[in-house]
Short mmCIF file of N, CA and C in Angstrom, two decimals:
data_model
loop_
_atom_site.label_atom_id
_atom_site.label_comp_id
_atom_site.label_asym_id
_atom_site.label_seq_id
_atom_site.Cartn_x
_atom_site.Cartn_y
_atom_site.Cartn_z
N MET A 59 -26.71 -5.88 25.85
CA MET A 59 -26.13 -4.72 25.21
C MET A 59 -25.38 -5.18 23.96
N THR A 60 -25.55 -4.48 22.87
CA THR A 60 -24.88 -4.80 21.62
C THR A 60 -23.59 -4.01 21.49
N ALA A 61 -22.56 -4.67 21.00
CA ALA A 61 -21.28 -4.00 20.76
C ALA A 61 -21.01 -3.98 19.26
N GLN A 62 -20.28 -2.96 18.83
CA GLN A 62 -19.88 -2.83 17.44
C GLN A 62 -18.42 -2.39 17.42
N ILE A 63 -17.73 -2.63 16.32
CA ILE A 63 -16.38 -2.10 16.17
C ILE A 63 -16.49 -0.77 15.44
N PHE A 64 -15.95 0.28 16.06
CA PHE A 64 -15.97 1.63 15.49
C PHE A 64 -14.54 2.11 15.28
N ARG A 65 -14.41 3.16 14.47
CA ARG A 65 -13.13 3.84 14.26
C ARG A 65 -13.13 5.10 15.11
N PHE A 66 -12.04 5.34 15.82
CA PHE A 66 -11.87 6.51 16.67
C PHE A 66 -10.63 7.26 16.20
N GLU A 67 -10.57 8.56 16.44
CA GLU A 67 -9.44 9.38 16.01
C GLU A 67 -8.81 10.10 17.20
N VAL A 68 -7.46 10.19 17.17
CA VAL A 68 -6.71 10.95 18.17
C VAL A 68 -5.79 11.90 17.40
N PRO A 69 -5.96 13.21 17.56
CA PRO A 69 -5.09 14.16 16.87
C PRO A 69 -3.64 14.07 17.37
N VAL A 70 -2.70 14.38 16.49
CA VAL A 70 -1.29 14.46 16.86
C VAL A 70 -1.05 15.90 17.31
N ASP A 71 -1.23 16.16 18.61
CA ASP A 71 -1.15 17.54 19.11
C ASP A 71 -0.56 17.66 20.52
N ASP A 72 0.11 16.63 20.99
CA ASP A 72 0.76 16.64 22.31
C ASP A 72 -0.21 16.86 23.47
N ARG A 73 -1.46 16.42 23.29
CA ARG A 73 -2.46 16.54 24.36
C ARG A 73 -3.15 15.19 24.56
N TRP A 74 -3.67 14.99 25.78
CA TRP A 74 -4.46 13.80 26.07
C TRP A 74 -5.89 14.03 25.59
N HIS A 75 -6.50 12.98 25.04
CA HIS A 75 -7.86 13.06 24.52
C HIS A 75 -8.71 11.97 25.15
N GLU A 76 -9.83 12.37 25.73
CA GLU A 76 -10.74 11.43 26.37
C GLU A 76 -11.74 10.93 25.33
N ILE A 77 -11.87 9.60 25.26
CA ILE A 77 -12.79 8.98 24.32
C ILE A 77 -13.71 8.06 25.11
N ALA A 78 -14.99 8.33 25.03
CA ALA A 78 -15.98 7.56 25.77
C ALA A 78 -16.44 6.34 24.97
N GLY A 79 -16.75 5.28 25.70
CA GLY A 79 -17.42 4.13 25.10
C GLY A 79 -16.57 3.22 24.25
N CYS A 80 -15.24 3.24 24.41
CA CYS A 80 -14.42 2.36 23.59
C CYS A 80 -13.63 1.38 24.46
N SER A 81 -13.32 0.24 23.87
CA SER A 81 -12.51 -0.76 24.55
C SER A 81 -11.03 -0.53 24.22
N THR A 82 -10.19 -1.45 24.63
CA THR A 82 -8.78 -1.41 24.25
C THR A 82 -8.68 -1.49 22.73
N PRO A 83 -7.86 -0.66 22.11
CA PRO A 83 -7.75 -0.68 20.65
C PRO A 83 -7.39 -2.06 20.10
N LEU A 84 -8.06 -2.41 19.00
CA LEU A 84 -7.81 -3.67 18.31
C LEU A 84 -6.79 -3.50 17.20
N HIS A 85 -6.76 -2.31 16.60
CA HIS A 85 -5.85 -2.01 15.49
C HIS A 85 -5.62 -0.50 15.45
N VAL A 86 -4.39 -0.11 15.08
CA VAL A 86 -4.03 1.31 14.97
C VAL A 86 -3.59 1.58 13.55
N GLY A 87 -4.03 2.71 12.98
CA GLY A 87 -3.66 3.07 11.63
C GLY A 87 -3.54 4.58 11.48
N CYS A 88 -3.22 5.01 10.25
CA CYS A 88 -3.00 6.43 10.01
C CYS A 88 -3.20 6.72 8.52
N ARG A 89 -4.16 7.56 8.19
CA ARG A 89 -4.37 7.99 6.81
C ARG A 89 -3.93 9.42 6.59
N SER A 90 -3.63 10.12 7.69
CA SER A 90 -3.19 11.51 7.64
C SER A 90 -2.00 11.65 8.58
N PRO A 91 -1.03 12.48 8.27
CA PRO A 91 0.11 12.65 9.17
C PRO A 91 -0.26 13.29 10.51
N TRP A 92 -1.46 13.86 10.62
CA TRP A 92 -1.82 14.63 11.82
C TRP A 92 -2.92 13.99 12.65
N THR A 93 -3.33 12.77 12.30
CA THR A 93 -4.37 12.07 13.05
C THR A 93 -4.07 10.58 13.07
N VAL A 94 -4.10 9.99 14.26
CA VAL A 94 -3.97 8.54 14.40
C VAL A 94 -5.37 7.98 14.61
N GLU A 95 -5.65 6.90 13.95
CA GLU A 95 -6.96 6.25 14.07
C GLU A 95 -6.77 4.91 14.78
N PHE A 96 -7.81 4.49 15.49
CA PHE A 96 -7.80 3.13 16.01
C PHE A 96 -9.21 2.57 15.96
N TRP A 97 -9.27 1.26 15.89
CA TRP A 97 -10.53 0.54 15.84
C TRP A 97 -10.68 -0.22 17.14
N ALA A 98 -11.87 -0.15 17.73
CA ALA A 98 -12.13 -0.80 19.02
C ALA A 98 -13.61 -1.12 19.15
N TRP A 99 -13.90 -2.02 20.06
CA TRP A 99 -15.30 -2.28 20.38
C TRP A 99 -15.89 -1.01 20.97
N GLN A 100 -17.12 -0.71 20.62
CA GLN A 100 -17.80 0.47 21.13
C GLN A 100 -19.08 0.02 21.82
N ARG A 101 -19.24 0.48 23.06
CA ARG A 101 -20.47 0.26 23.82
C ARG A 101 -20.68 1.46 24.71
N GLU A 102 -21.91 1.88 24.84
CA GLU A 102 -22.22 3.08 25.63
C GLU A 102 -21.89 2.92 27.11
N ASP A 103 -21.87 1.70 27.62
CA ASP A 103 -21.63 1.50 29.05
C ASP A 103 -20.14 1.43 29.42
N LEU A 104 -19.25 1.50 28.45
CA LEU A 104 -17.82 1.47 28.75
C LEU A 104 -17.35 2.84 29.24
N PRO A 105 -16.45 2.88 30.21
CA PRO A 105 -15.97 4.16 30.72
C PRO A 105 -15.08 4.87 29.70
N ALA A 106 -14.93 6.17 29.87
CA ALA A 106 -14.05 6.96 29.00
C ALA A 106 -12.60 6.56 29.24
N ARG A 107 -11.81 6.65 28.18
CA ARG A 107 -10.38 6.34 28.24
C ARG A 107 -9.60 7.53 27.68
N ARG A 108 -8.35 7.70 28.12
CA ARG A 108 -7.52 8.84 27.69
C ARG A 108 -6.35 8.36 26.83
N PHE A 109 -6.24 8.93 25.62
CA PHE A 109 -5.20 8.56 24.68
C PHE A 109 -4.41 9.78 24.23
N ARG A 110 -3.16 9.53 23.85
CA ARG A 110 -2.30 10.58 23.29
C ARG A 110 -1.35 9.93 22.30
N VAL A 111 -0.96 10.69 21.30
CA VAL A 111 -0.02 10.21 20.29
C VAL A 111 1.37 10.76 20.61
N PHE A 112 2.37 9.87 20.57
CA PHE A 112 3.76 10.23 20.77
C PHE A 112 4.55 9.85 19.53
N GLY A 113 5.54 10.66 19.21
CA GLY A 113 6.45 10.33 18.12
C GLY A 113 7.62 9.51 18.64
N THR A 114 8.28 8.82 17.74
CA THR A 114 9.47 8.05 18.12
C THR A 114 10.50 8.98 18.75
N GLY A 115 11.01 8.59 19.91
CA GLY A 115 12.02 9.37 20.61
C GLY A 115 11.46 10.33 21.64
N GLN A 116 10.15 10.59 21.63
CA GLN A 116 9.56 11.46 22.65
C GLN A 116 9.49 10.73 23.98
N PRO A 117 9.74 11.42 25.10
CA PRO A 117 9.59 10.76 26.40
C PRO A 117 8.12 10.45 26.68
N ILE A 118 7.87 9.26 27.20
CA ILE A 118 6.51 8.80 27.50
C ILE A 118 6.40 8.64 29.01
N PRO A 119 5.35 9.21 29.63
CA PRO A 119 5.22 9.15 31.09
C PRO A 119 5.12 7.73 31.63
N ASP A 120 5.65 7.53 32.83
CA ASP A 120 5.52 6.25 33.53
C ASP A 120 4.04 5.99 33.81
N GLY A 121 3.68 4.72 33.92
CA GLY A 121 2.33 4.34 34.28
C GLY A 121 1.35 4.35 33.13
N THR A 122 1.83 4.59 31.91
CA THR A 122 0.95 4.59 30.74
C THR A 122 1.03 3.23 30.06
N HIS A 123 0.15 3.01 29.08
CA HIS A 123 0.09 1.73 28.37
C HIS A 123 0.21 1.94 26.87
N TYR A 124 1.11 1.21 26.26
CA TYR A 124 1.29 1.21 24.81
C TYR A 124 0.09 0.51 24.16
N ARG A 125 -0.49 1.12 23.11
CA ARG A 125 -1.64 0.53 22.44
C ARG A 125 -1.43 0.25 20.96
N GLY A 126 -0.34 0.76 20.38
CA GLY A 126 -0.06 0.43 18.99
C GLY A 126 0.81 1.48 18.32
N THR A 127 1.35 1.11 17.16
CA THR A 127 2.22 1.97 16.36
C THR A 127 1.71 1.99 14.94
N THR A 128 1.87 3.14 14.29
CA THR A 128 1.48 3.27 12.89
C THR A 128 2.46 4.19 12.17
N ILE A 129 2.59 4.01 10.88
CA ILE A 129 3.45 4.84 10.06
C ILE A 129 2.57 5.77 9.24
N ALA A 130 2.86 7.08 9.32
CA ALA A 130 2.06 8.08 8.58
C ALA A 130 2.33 7.93 7.08
N PRO A 131 1.37 8.38 6.27
CA PRO A 131 1.57 8.34 4.82
C PRO A 131 2.90 9.01 4.44
N GLY A 132 3.61 8.40 3.54
CA GLY A 132 4.91 8.91 3.13
C GLY A 132 6.06 8.22 3.85
N GLY A 133 5.76 7.59 4.99
CA GLY A 133 6.74 6.79 5.70
C GLY A 133 7.77 7.54 6.52
N GLN A 134 7.64 8.86 6.66
CA GLN A 134 8.66 9.61 7.39
C GLN A 134 8.33 9.81 8.87
N LEU A 135 7.06 9.68 9.25
CA LEU A 135 6.66 9.86 10.64
C LEU A 135 6.10 8.55 11.18
N VAL A 136 6.52 8.20 12.40
CA VAL A 136 6.02 7.00 13.07
C VAL A 136 5.37 7.45 14.37
N TRP A 137 4.11 7.08 14.55
CA TRP A 137 3.33 7.49 15.71
C TRP A 137 3.03 6.29 16.60
N HIS A 138 2.99 6.54 17.91
CA HIS A 138 2.70 5.52 18.91
C HIS A 138 1.50 5.96 19.73
N LEU A 139 0.48 5.14 19.80
CA LEU A 139 -0.72 5.44 20.58
C LEU A 139 -0.51 4.95 22.01
N ILE A 140 -0.64 5.86 22.96
CA ILE A 140 -0.41 5.57 24.38
C ILE A 140 -1.68 5.90 25.15
N GLU A 141 -2.01 5.04 26.11
CA GLU A 141 -3.18 5.28 26.98
C GLU A 141 -2.72 5.60 28.39
N HIS A 142 -3.39 6.58 28.98
CA HIS A 142 -3.14 6.95 30.39
C HIS A 142 -4.33 6.48 31.20
N PRO A 143 -4.09 5.53 32.11
CA PRO A 143 -5.23 4.96 32.87
C PRO A 143 -5.89 5.98 33.80
#
């Protein structure tokens, strides 16, 4: 099976988003204040994963995993990508 690095997007909307076929994020970034992007290995045989974006100071549920932080354009918003196993 061949793997590639792809870009995935998670909206900043206080909801969990299921993304199929991706590995643990390798890098997190942000080109828009309302969408967090991450780059990860992509393979069709990988199980779906659930991600959500949290702002600094928001409560984060127990049992989740931190995957990265990014600063939105303009530098006023800081987003944290969290995974729920």
